[in-house]
Amino acid sequence: MIQYEKAICPYCSCGCGIYLVIEDGKIINQEPQSDHPVNEGGNCPKGRNAYQFLYAEDRLTTPMIRKSGRLVEVSWNEALDYIADYLKKAGPNEFGMLASGKNTNEDAYVIQKFTRVVMGTNNIEYCGRICHSSTAAGLGPTVGSGVMPISQLDLEKVDCIFLVGINLKETFPLMYKRALRAKAAGAKVIVMDPRKTVTARELADVHLQLKSGTDVVVINALMKIILDEGLENKEFIETRTVGIEELRTHLASLDLDELSKICGIPLTKLKRAAEIFAKAKIGSVLYNQGLNQHISGTDGIRALSTLALITGQYGRPGTGLSPTRGQVNGEGSGDMGCLNVFYPGFQKVGTPAEPHKKFAELWGVQTLPDQPGLPYTKLIQQTKYLWIVGTNPMMAIPDIDNVKKSLQEKELLIVQDIFPTETAQLADVLLPASAWVEREGTHAYVDRRVQKIDQLIEAPGTAKPDWWIVVQVAERMGFKEKFDFSSPQEIFEEIRRVVPSYRGITYERLDKTLGGIQWPCPSEDHPGTSTFFTEKFNTPDGLGHLQVVNYIPPAELPDKDYPYILSTGRSIFHYHTGTMSRRTPKLDAEVSDAYVEINPKDAALQSIREGSTVLLTTRRGRIEAEARVTDNVPEGFVFLPFHFSESCANKITNPVLDPNCGMPEYKVCAVKMEVSK
Ligand code: SF4
């Protein structure tokens, strides 16, 4: 029998609707969902090839325990008992858990609750730490909230789009479609990116092609021009912000010619961009990893938010500074509290609100941890017992050789995933998880849009939902009463009770609401909130706090031994560490090998030709990749996608961290290159 069932794409956080064609319990085809408000009948290459990975031959189907050095198949009971017995020996500071932006809200909620209630620690993190931790650190002090303040649907209504460190076409293709519509209706587009990306080529009216890592310099220059030329929004500054005098004094001390020299952008271009943005009626700023992933990522976001504040670009549909979390539930796993300093609903550890006391009462336990847990990279290095759910640090974290050493030294490494990833291969216990439409649950997509995924097919073998596995271990450790969940809906009901912004969202409402509901949604008769900050910001005094930000250069710049800048990023055909997209034949056929983009002048200097195998060496190690000679990258700069395990970009990236948030500097390190012999 053939069924047509609705689902939401499992790849990026746009959250597009698709129809799955299912015959006798197996997905055999798919079509875009024409009435879904996000994609209106379109899907990008990944979204058009959304389900094939589920049927890859190497899906994990049975639990395994490492015995005499080999992973051996065991029953669920044996695996779960084994984990519980081990974890009973672990002290709170010895244990840690890593969740994923691919977990459902329900999975993520149970994972963080297990870490806090059963293990007594805030050592819980998810991959949002290495994508957008600088967002929370940067937007918290300025506007009080690190989420997209608008609906992605409103992007097509704006008259200026400022894209900062985001290659929109390749990373959020359906948002790109909206940007194209805005441009067709007359909007101006400013792109700030060291690369001439496809987005810059197709969309930009002004391309600010900055030197890598000089984002703060460019933003300070734009603000200085705006204030010098009187283009600021005086009424907005007066009524809705504090700190203008300090900002004026700071910017007055800077020299525009000097700023232009440091960032490598001519002053005329900076002036044009400043005028376009300041004069826009509805100016929207989207940013991503190109801004975030520097030791100065938090500073860049504080400065950019200040730019939006002095021009009054906040509080109306389409305006404001929008972080673009990449994974389907990149937003939701954070909402659920999978961060070392946040209980669910972004209730911060160590604040006067004392969330540990509040949650102890809600969860019916005596005490909960009141100190921050370890951040992601330290959690990998410093714990003895580590449980990793659906994420792949062996591809995603800089300086992989050291990550491997840390993982191999664990007393117990539990990995729960759908494939034998590079991380899974090091596990002491390996647990098979169900994926996407093999289980039910909710996700919060890029603009806080909560949508529900229904279970449409069975998981392979004995694979189980992530939440179920964690609940089973909690029960075995004596916490049955606190984890008395038999379905995702029961977990969601608890989420509604403890996370105020989800209170009005129910499974029944989500079933009936095409396109989902944007939180905050405080009651069941509330429609959800598309635009933030309409009257006040989420800071304690309700005002936007203008920030004075100084430039800090990247930690590792080129020198005579390592003369080029290496930057990493994505391709439209692949997704993160390639776990899903590289098991999708059509996507892998599009781009099946690692490549490195090199400027023609640099290539000539090193006798590198199109297609040459290039050896890239940094202070951490070396990898090989195929040369693509292109002026999409400037001289002195090479670009390497990070999806390919056989040429793992993070084997050579720099593990140095942004001191404000623990974000590694993926976007700049020094490299040398030569033709591989
Ligand atoms: Fe899927 Fe994102 Fe593409 Fe939409 S834009 S089809 S959600 S990958």
Short mmCIF file of C-alpha atoms and ligand atoms in Angstrom, two decimals, residues 8-18 38-39 42-48 171-175 328 445 575, ligand 1:
data_model
loop_
_atom_site.label_atom_id
_atom_site.label_comp_id
_atom_site.label_asym_id
_atom_site.label_seq_id
_atom_site.Cartn_x
_atom_site.Cartn_y
_atom_site.Cartn_z
CA ILE A 8 9.99 18.19 7.82
CA CYS A 9 13.38 18.05 6.07
CA PRO A 10 16.08 16.51 8.31
CA TYR A 11 18.88 18.79 7.15
CA CYS A 12 19.18 22.53 7.81
CA SER A 13 17.14 24.57 10.26
CA CYS A 14 14.95 26.32 7.68
CA GLY A 15 12.49 23.51 8.44
CA CYS A 16 11.00 22.92 4.97
CA GLY A 17 8.04 20.62 4.44
CA ILE A 18 8.24 17.52 2.27
CA VAL A 38 8.64 27.97 4.65
CA ASN A 39 9.40 26.34 1.31
CA GLY A 42 10.71 24.12 -3.24
CA ASN A 43 13.50 22.12 -1.66
CA CYS A 44 17.27 22.48 -2.05
CA PRO A 45 19.57 19.61 -3.21
CA LYS A 46 19.84 18.16 0.31
CA GLY A 47 16.12 18.49 0.92
CA ARG A 48 15.37 16.77 -2.39
CA THR A 171 23.90 27.02 3.99
CA PHE A 172 20.24 28.16 4.13
CA PRO A 173 18.98 27.83 0.56
CA LEU A 174 15.33 28.56 1.30
CA MET A 175 16.20 31.74 3.20
CA VAL A 328 17.48 21.06 12.55
CA TYR A 445 14.01 25.57 13.76
CA TYR A 575 25.87 18.55 5.90
FE1 SF4 B 1 16.07 21.06 3.84
FE2 SF4 B 1 17.24 23.34 4.54
FE3 SF4 B 1 17.18 22.60 2.02
FE4 SF4 B 1 14.93 23.36 3.25
S1 SF4 B 1 16.71 24.65 2.80
S2 SF4 B 1 15.16 21.63 1.87
S3 SF4 B 1 15.29 22.54 5.30
S4 SF4 B 1 18.26 21.55 3.68
#
